[in-house]
Every structure is written in structure tokens, then in C-alpha cells.
Amino acid sequence: MGAALAIFPPAALVVLVGTSAAGVRSAVADLRLAGEENPAVVEMLSDVPARVAKLEDLEDEGPGADVWWSIAGLEAGPGPWWT
């Protein structure tokens, strides 16, 4: 099990259904706000990367594609979930 964690570190992944590109930005803003209101979430997000992707993108391109948006910063654009 330890070797698997070295290859794929823990991550919080959120899949959005029926969401537009603007909806992704809105969902990320909501998740950030919820996180700021809960110290335990703030602590978790400092240690565990959190990503958001649209279900349609996952179906079209696969979960390993650059379809995951970081909750910490949308400016970087989409990337793989493990970065």
C-alpha cells in the first residue's frame, strides 16, 4: 500500500455533472468559500490537493487527461489530477 501512495498521492477529487465552464469556476469559488469557513478543511487542503472536473470531460477524454482544475488556483488551467 505504501508504494501505491508514492505513485499516486492522496487527492480530493470532485466530479461535476451537467456543468458549463462558467459552472466549474462557480463551483470552485463555492468550494473555496466553504473551505475558508471550516478550519479542518483549510488544514486538509494545505496537505491534500483538491481538483474539480466535469463528468462530460472525463467521459470524452478519460480521467488521466488534463481535465482537472485545481481548487487552489484556476489560473493554471486544467491539468492531471495527480499534480
Short mmCIF file of C-alpha atoms in Angstrom, two decimals:
data_model
loop_
_atom_site.label_atom_id
_atom_site.label_comp_id
_atom_site.label_asym_id
_atom_site.label_seq_id
_atom_site.Cartn_x
_atom_site.Cartn_y
_atom_site.Cartn_z
CA MET A 1 0.00 0.00 0.00
CA GLY A 2 2.81 2.43 0.80
CA ALA A 3 4.28 2.11 -2.69
CA ALA A 4 0.93 2.97 -4.26
CA LEU A 5 0.78 6.18 -2.24
CA ALA A 6 4.23 7.14 -3.50
CA ILE A 7 2.97 6.78 -7.09
CA PHE A 8 -0.50 8.24 -6.54
CA PRO A 9 -0.59 10.60 -3.56
CA PRO A 10 -3.92 11.33 -1.85
CA ALA A 11 -6.17 13.88 -3.57
CA ALA A 12 -9.70 15.18 -3.13
CA LEU A 13 -11.48 14.89 -6.48
CA VAL A 14 -14.88 16.43 -7.21
CA VAL A 15 -16.82 15.48 -10.36
CA LEU A 16 -19.45 17.96 -11.58
CA VAL A 17 -22.41 16.79 -13.67
CA GLY A 18 -24.13 18.98 -16.27
CA THR A 19 -21.83 21.93 -15.63
CA SER A 20 -20.58 24.55 -18.06
CA ALA A 21 -17.09 26.07 -17.95
CA ALA A 22 -18.55 29.01 -16.00
CA GLY A 23 -20.19 26.50 -13.67
CA VAL A 24 -16.79 24.99 -12.90
CA ARG A 25 -15.49 28.40 -11.84
CA SER A 26 -18.59 28.98 -9.71
CA ALA A 27 -18.30 25.55 -8.07
CA VAL A 28 -14.63 26.15 -7.29
CA ALA A 29 -15.47 29.53 -5.75
CA ASP A 30 -18.16 27.87 -3.61
CA LEU A 31 -15.76 25.13 -2.51
CA ARG A 32 -13.13 27.71 -1.60
CA LEU A 33 -15.66 29.69 0.44
CA ALA A 34 -16.82 26.57 2.27
CA GLY A 35 -13.22 25.68 2.97
CA GLU A 36 -12.42 29.11 4.37
CA GLU A 37 -15.30 28.78 6.83
CA ASN A 38 -14.07 25.44 8.21
CA PRO A 39 -10.56 25.28 9.73
CA ALA A 40 -10.40 21.49 9.26
CA VAL A 41 -10.98 21.88 5.51
CA VAL A 42 -8.33 24.61 5.29
CA GLU A 43 -5.86 22.30 7.01
CA MET A 44 -6.76 19.35 4.76
CA LEU A 45 -6.43 21.42 1.58
CA SER A 46 -2.98 22.60 2.66
CA ASP A 47 -1.86 18.94 2.69
CA VAL A 48 -4.08 17.28 0.06
CA PRO A 49 -4.52 18.71 -3.44
CA ALA A 50 -8.15 19.18 -4.47
CA ARG A 51 -9.32 19.08 -8.09
CA VAL A 52 -12.60 19.55 -9.96
CA ALA A 53 -13.59 18.09 -13.35
CA LYS A 54 -16.72 17.95 -15.46
CA LEU A 55 -18.16 14.46 -15.96
CA GLU A 56 -18.53 15.12 -19.68
CA ASP A 57 -14.80 15.86 -19.99
CA LEU A 58 -13.95 12.68 -18.08
CA GLU A 59 -16.19 10.63 -20.38
CA ASP A 60 -14.72 12.23 -23.52
CA GLU A 61 -11.04 12.35 -22.58
CA GLY A 62 -10.61 9.97 -19.64
CA PRO A 63 -9.63 10.57 -16.02
CA GLY A 64 -5.92 10.71 -16.84
CA ALA A 65 -6.36 13.63 -19.24
CA ASP A 66 -5.72 17.28 -18.44
CA VAL A 67 -9.32 17.94 -17.39
CA TRP A 68 -8.85 18.58 -13.65
CA TRP A 69 -8.96 22.15 -12.32
CA SER A 70 -7.16 22.93 -9.07
CA ILE A 71 -9.35 24.39 -6.35
CA ALA A 72 -6.29 26.28 -5.14
CA GLY A 73 -5.84 28.16 -8.42
CA LEU A 74 -7.85 28.20 -11.63
CA GLU A 75 -5.25 30.46 -13.25
CA ALA A 76 -3.03 27.47 -14.03
CA GLY A 77 -5.75 25.90 -16.18
CA PRO A 78 -6.67 22.22 -16.25
CA GLY A 79 -4.11 19.51 -15.65
CA PRO A 80 -3.85 15.90 -14.49
CA TRP A 81 -5.33 15.06 -11.10
CA TRP A 82 -2.02 13.94 -9.58
CA THR A 83 -0.15 17.23 -9.91
#
